[in-house]
Amino acid sequence: MITGEKVYLTTIENEDLEVLRQWRNQPEYRKYFREYREISKHMQETWYQSKVIGDPNTIMFAIKNKATNELLGCCGLCYINWINRHGDLSLYIGWENSYIDELGFAQEACRLLFNYGFSELNLNKVWTEIYEFDHKKYKLYHSLGFHDDGLLRQQYFHDGKLWDSYILSLLRKDWKSLSIG
């Protein structure tokens, strides 16, 4: 368990899967994810067994409210490249249909995850891809020190339109230089 002031990160358990699946299947959330389809119970269980439990290149956490132990969302590092020392960030808050909340749960979860990734896993970079209409994540990640690395033009089709996506990253040296790290 990784503990902060408002939240803690812990293992995703079987009892978390149905709530996470329901959150992920909301159309307002699903548009932000690479997996655009609705997720069945079988697909969720397969993801859990193959990625969360079975893939050493994926480290996922449940985000829980420290005061109530209530499940808030999940976060983690995917596609970890141990040789080049980077991982792809995954994050959302499902609690109260927040996606990225205004109470700071997502921000603190990121801080805990980045400290873990840079200090414990010895990663050099955390990166992510977000779609141009994902203003909440774009603002959050920049507040945490991320830089724009690139633009993938017309990368994602949603709502009858092709959208660009941004590649963002945070280096360990930049994280260490920030007072929030």
mmCIF file of C-alpha atoms in Angstrom:
data_model
loop_
_atom_site.group_PDB
_atom_site.id
_atom_site.type_symbol
_atom_site.label_atom_id
_atom_site.label_comp_id
_atom_site.label_asym_id
_atom_site.label_seq_id
_atom_site.Cartn_x
_atom_site.Cartn_y
_atom_site.Cartn_z
ATOM 1 C CA MET A 1 0.000 0.000 0.000
ATOM 2 C CA ILE A 2 1.204 3.492 -0.892
ATOM 3 C CA THR A 3 -0.339 6.132 1.355
ATOM 4 C CA GLY A 4 -0.894 9.851 0.888
ATOM 5 C CA GLU A 5 -2.917 12.446 2.762
ATOM 6 C CA LYS A 6 -6.273 11.890 0.984
ATOM 7 C CA VAL A 7 -5.823 8.644 -0.923
ATOM 8 C CA TYR A 8 -3.908 5.417 -0.898
ATOM 9 C CA LEU A 9 -2.941 3.100 -3.730
ATOM 10 C CA THR A 10 -3.469 -0.596 -3.192
ATOM 11 C CA THR A 11 -3.889 -3.788 -5.178
ATOM 12 C CA ILE A 12 -6.929 -4.130 -7.378
ATOM 13 C CA GLU A 13 -9.036 -6.946 -5.955
ATOM 14 C CA ASN A 14 -11.738 -9.088 -7.560
ATOM 15 C CA GLU A 15 -14.418 -7.150 -5.689
ATOM 16 C CA ASP A 16 -13.244 -3.905 -7.376
ATOM 17 C CA LEU A 17 -13.641 -5.226 -10.911
ATOM 18 C CA GLU A 18 -17.383 -4.748 -11.407
ATOM 19 C CA VAL A 19 -17.328 -1.139 -10.188
ATOM 20 C CA LEU A 20 -14.293 -0.354 -12.357
ATOM 21 C CA ARG A 21 -16.013 -1.972 -15.340
ATOM 22 C CA GLN A 22 -19.192 0.040 -14.835
ATOM 23 C CA TRP A 23 -17.197 3.266 -14.664
ATOM 24 C CA ARG A 24 -15.159 2.379 -17.769
ATOM 25 C CA ASN A 25 -18.318 1.595 -19.725
ATOM 26 C CA GLN A 26 -19.843 5.037 -19.264
ATOM 27 C CA PRO A 27 -19.801 6.754 -22.670
ATOM 28 C CA GLU A 28 -18.492 9.963 -21.087
ATOM 29 C CA TYR A 29 -15.443 8.002 -19.814
ATOM 30 C CA ARG A 30 -15.018 5.550 -22.657
ATOM 31 C CA LYS A 31 -14.277 8.285 -25.168
ATOM 32 C CA TYR A 32 -11.016 9.015 -23.322
ATOM 33 C CA PHE A 33 -9.681 5.454 -23.445
ATOM 34 C CA ARG A 34 -7.872 3.575 -26.193
ATOM 35 C CA GLU A 35 -10.275 0.672 -25.621
ATOM 36 C CA TYR A 36 -13.355 2.316 -27.089
ATOM 37 C CA ARG A 37 -15.691 -0.687 -26.848
ATOM 38 C CA GLU A 38 -17.907 -1.529 -23.918
ATOM 39 C CA ILE A 39 -16.145 -4.002 -21.692
ATOM 40 C CA SER A 40 -17.912 -7.231 -20.771
ATOM 41 C CA LYS A 41 -17.418 -9.035 -17.483
ATOM 42 C CA HIS A 42 -15.343 -11.605 -19.344
ATOM 43 C CA MET A 43 -13.142 -8.914 -20.928
ATOM 44 C CA GLN A 44 -12.626 -7.269 -17.520
ATOM 45 C CA GLU A 45 -11.699 -10.589 -15.909
ATOM 46 C CA THR A 46 -9.324 -11.412 -18.777
ATOM 47 C CA TRP A 47 -7.641 -7.997 -18.391
ATOM 48 C CA TYR A 48 -7.332 -8.554 -14.650
ATOM 49 C CA GLN A 49 -5.817 -12.037 -15.011
ATOM 50 C CA SER A 50 -3.535 -11.314 -17.961
ATOM 51 C CA LYS A 51 -2.408 -7.746 -17.215
ATOM 52 C CA VAL A 52 -2.896 -6.893 -13.547
ATOM 53 C CA ILE A 53 -1.872 -10.299 -12.209
ATOM 54 C CA GLY A 54 0.066 -11.893 -15.049
ATOM 55 C CA ASP A 55 2.040 -9.145 -16.805
ATOM 56 C CA PRO A 56 5.267 -7.941 -15.127
ATOM 57 C CA ASN A 57 5.206 -4.933 -17.474
ATOM 58 C CA THR A 58 1.911 -3.662 -16.026
ATOM 59 C CA ILE A 59 1.490 -2.353 -12.485
ATOM 60 C CA MET A 60 -2.043 -1.209 -11.648
ATOM 61 C CA PHE A 61 -3.487 0.121 -8.402
ATOM 62 C CA ALA A 62 -6.914 0.807 -6.978
ATOM 63 C CA ILE A 63 -7.200 4.389 -5.740
ATOM 64 C CA LYS A 64 -9.031 4.483 -2.412
ATOM 65 C CA ASN A 65 -10.207 7.270 -0.167
ATOM 66 C CA LYS A 66 -8.025 7.248 2.944
ATOM 67 C CA ALA A 67 -10.848 8.442 5.218
ATOM 68 C CA THR A 68 -13.556 6.019 4.019
ATOM 69 C CA ASN A 69 -11.683 3.200 2.186
ATOM 70 C CA GLU A 70 -14.100 3.793 -0.700
ATOM 71 C CA LEU A 71 -12.886 2.902 -4.208
ATOM 72 C CA LEU A 72 -12.289 6.110 -6.186
ATOM 73 C CA GLY A 73 -10.692 4.835 -9.402
ATOM 74 C CA CYS A 74 -7.523 3.224 -10.645
ATOM 75 C CA CYS A 75 -4.091 4.161 -11.897
ATOM 76 C CA GLY A 76 -0.936 2.468 -12.965
ATOM 77 C CA LEU A 77 1.954 2.073 -15.327
ATOM 78 C CA CYS A 78 1.528 -0.046 -18.447
ATOM 79 C CA TYR A 79 3.872 -1.254 -21.163
ATOM 80 C CA ILE A 80 6.808 -0.777 -18.810
ATOM 81 C CA ASN A 81 10.078 -1.016 -20.690
ATOM 82 C CA TRP A 82 12.581 -2.109 -18.043
ATOM 83 C CA ILE A 83 15.638 -1.613 -20.257
ATOM 84 C CA ASN A 84 14.771 1.915 -21.405
ATOM 85 C CA ARG A 85 13.107 2.644 -18.038
ATOM 86 C CA HIS A 86 9.753 4.124 -19.016
ATOM 87 C CA GLY A 87 6.085 3.318 -18.571
ATOM 88 C CA ASP A 88 2.741 4.498 -19.939
ATOM 89 C CA LEU A 89 0.463 6.223 -17.413
ATOM 90 C CA SER A 90 -3.109 5.019 -16.895
ATOM 91 C CA LEU A 91 -5.512 6.979 -14.653
ATOM 92 C CA TYR A 92 -9.154 7.747 -13.977
ATOM 93 C CA ILE A 93 -11.411 8.583 -11.061
ATOM 94 C CA GLY A 94 -14.830 6.956 -11.367
ATOM 95 C CA TRP A 95 -16.183 8.065 -8.011
ATOM 96 C CA GLU A 96 -19.163 10.410 -8.363
ATOM 97 C CA ASN A 97 -18.652 10.535 -12.139
ATOM 98 C CA SER A 98 -15.559 12.647 -11.647
ATOM 99 C CA TYR A 99 -13.200 11.291 -14.338
ATOM 100 C CA ILE A 100 -10.564 13.744 -13.091
ATOM 101 C CA ASP A 101 -11.852 15.231 -9.859
ATOM 102 C CA GLU A 102 -11.624 18.754 -8.503
ATOM 103 C CA LEU A 103 -10.892 17.541 -4.944
ATOM 104 C CA GLY A 104 -7.321 16.512 -5.718
ATOM 105 C CA PHE A 105 -7.705 12.724 -5.566
ATOM 106 C CA ALA A 106 -6.351 12.260 -9.110
ATOM 107 C CA GLN A 107 -3.477 14.656 -8.495
ATOM 108 C CA GLU A 108 -2.430 12.950 -5.283
ATOM 109 C CA ALA A 109 -2.765 9.496 -6.854
ATOM 110 C CA CYS A 110 -0.411 10.661 -9.618
ATOM 111 C CA ARG A 111 2.091 12.023 -7.126
ATOM 112 C CA LEU A 112 2.126 8.730 -5.238
ATOM 113 C CA LEU A 113 2.415 6.730 -8.464
ATOM 114 C CA PHE A 114 5.239 8.896 -9.827
ATOM 115 C CA ASN A 115 7.202 8.699 -6.584
ATOM 116 C CA TYR A 116 6.805 4.919 -6.721
ATOM 117 C CA GLY A 117 7.757 4.733 -10.401
ATOM 118 C CA PHE A 118 10.828 6.928 -10.108
ATOM 119 C CA SER A 119 12.036 5.892 -6.647
ATOM 120 C CA GLU A 120 11.043 2.232 -6.337
ATOM 121 C CA LEU A 121 10.967 1.049 -9.942
ATOM 122 C CA ASN A 122 13.891 3.220 -11.065
ATOM 123 C CA LEU A 123 12.022 4.512 -14.104
ATOM 124 C CA ASN A 124 13.395 7.497 -15.955
ATOM 125 C CA LYS A 125 10.189 8.531 -17.728
ATOM 126 C CA VAL A 126 6.431 8.304 -17.373
ATOM 127 C CA TRP A 127 4.601 9.062 -20.606
ATOM 128 C CA THR A 128 1.041 9.060 -21.840
ATOM 129 C CA GLU A 129 -1.144 9.677 -24.859
ATOM 130 C CA ILE A 130 -4.278 11.788 -24.479
ATOM 131 C CA TYR A 131 -6.794 13.025 -27.014
ATOM 132 C CA GLU A 132 -7.055 16.721 -27.768
ATOM 133 C CA PHE A 133 -10.533 17.008 -26.215
ATOM 134 C CA ASP A 134 -9.307 15.593 -22.867
ATOM 135 C CA HIS A 135 -8.803 18.998 -21.296
ATOM 136 C CA LYS A 136 -8.987 17.759 -17.691
ATOM 137 C CA LYS A 137 -6.063 15.364 -18.064
ATOM 138 C CA TYR A 138 -4.074 17.822 -20.138
ATOM 139 C CA LYS A 139 -4.392 20.444 -17.392
ATOM 140 C CA LEU A 140 -3.697 17.922 -14.605
ATOM 141 C CA TYR A 141 -0.598 16.459 -16.249
ATOM 142 C CA HIS A 142 0.873 19.874 -16.991
ATOM 143 C CA SER A 143 0.291 20.887 -13.357
ATOM 144 C CA LEU A 144 2.401 17.856 -12.430
ATOM 145 C CA GLY A 145 5.310 18.851 -14.686
ATOM 146 C CA PHE A 146 4.572 16.947 -17.908
ATOM 147 C CA HIS A 147 5.912 18.280 -21.210
ATOM 148 C CA ASP A 148 4.414 17.995 -24.686
ATOM 149 C CA ASP A 149 6.595 15.571 -26.629
ATOM 150 C CA GLY A 150 4.592 15.291 -29.796
ATOM 151 C CA LEU A 151 1.354 15.508 -31.670
ATOM 152 C CA LEU A 152 -0.197 12.602 -33.549
ATOM 153 C CA ARG A 153 -2.430 14.205 -36.143
ATOM 154 C CA GLN A 154 -5.903 12.767 -36.708
ATOM 155 C CA GLN A 155 -5.091 9.812 -34.471
ATOM 156 C CA TYR A 156 -8.496 9.060 -32.957
ATOM 157 C CA PHE A 157 -12.004 8.876 -34.398
ATOM 158 C CA HIS A 158 -14.790 9.969 -32.071
ATOM 159 C CA ASP A 159 -18.218 11.502 -32.530
ATOM 160 C CA GLY A 160 -17.891 11.683 -36.311
ATOM 161 C CA LYS A 161 -14.542 13.464 -36.289
ATOM 162 C CA LEU A 162 -10.836 12.646 -36.373
ATOM 163 C CA TRP A 163 -8.984 14.127 -33.397
ATOM 164 C CA ASP A 164 -5.310 14.717 -32.714
ATOM 165 C CA SER A 165 -3.623 13.158 -29.714
ATOM 166 C CA TYR A 166 -0.801 14.464 -27.586
ATOM 167 C CA ILE A 167 2.164 12.497 -26.349
ATOM 168 C CA LEU A 168 3.203 13.864 -22.951
ATOM 169 C CA SER A 169 6.031 12.835 -20.646
ATOM 170 C CA LEU A 170 7.571 13.478 -17.279
ATOM 171 C CA LEU A 171 11.246 12.709 -16.680
ATOM 172 C CA ARG A 172 12.629 11.712 -13.307
ATOM 173 C CA LYS A 173 14.999 14.721 -13.265
ATOM 174 C CA ASP A 174 12.057 17.071 -13.855
ATOM 175 C CA TRP A 175 9.988 15.354 -11.145
ATOM 176 C CA LYS A 176 12.845 15.617 -8.649
ATOM 177 C CA SER A 177 13.281 19.313 -9.387
ATOM 178 C CA LEU A 178 9.630 20.062 -8.612
ATOM 179 C CA SER A 179 8.687 20.803 -5.032
ATOM 180 C CA ILE A 180 5.646 18.516 -5.423
ATOM 181 C CA GLY A 181 7.853 15.442 -6.023
#
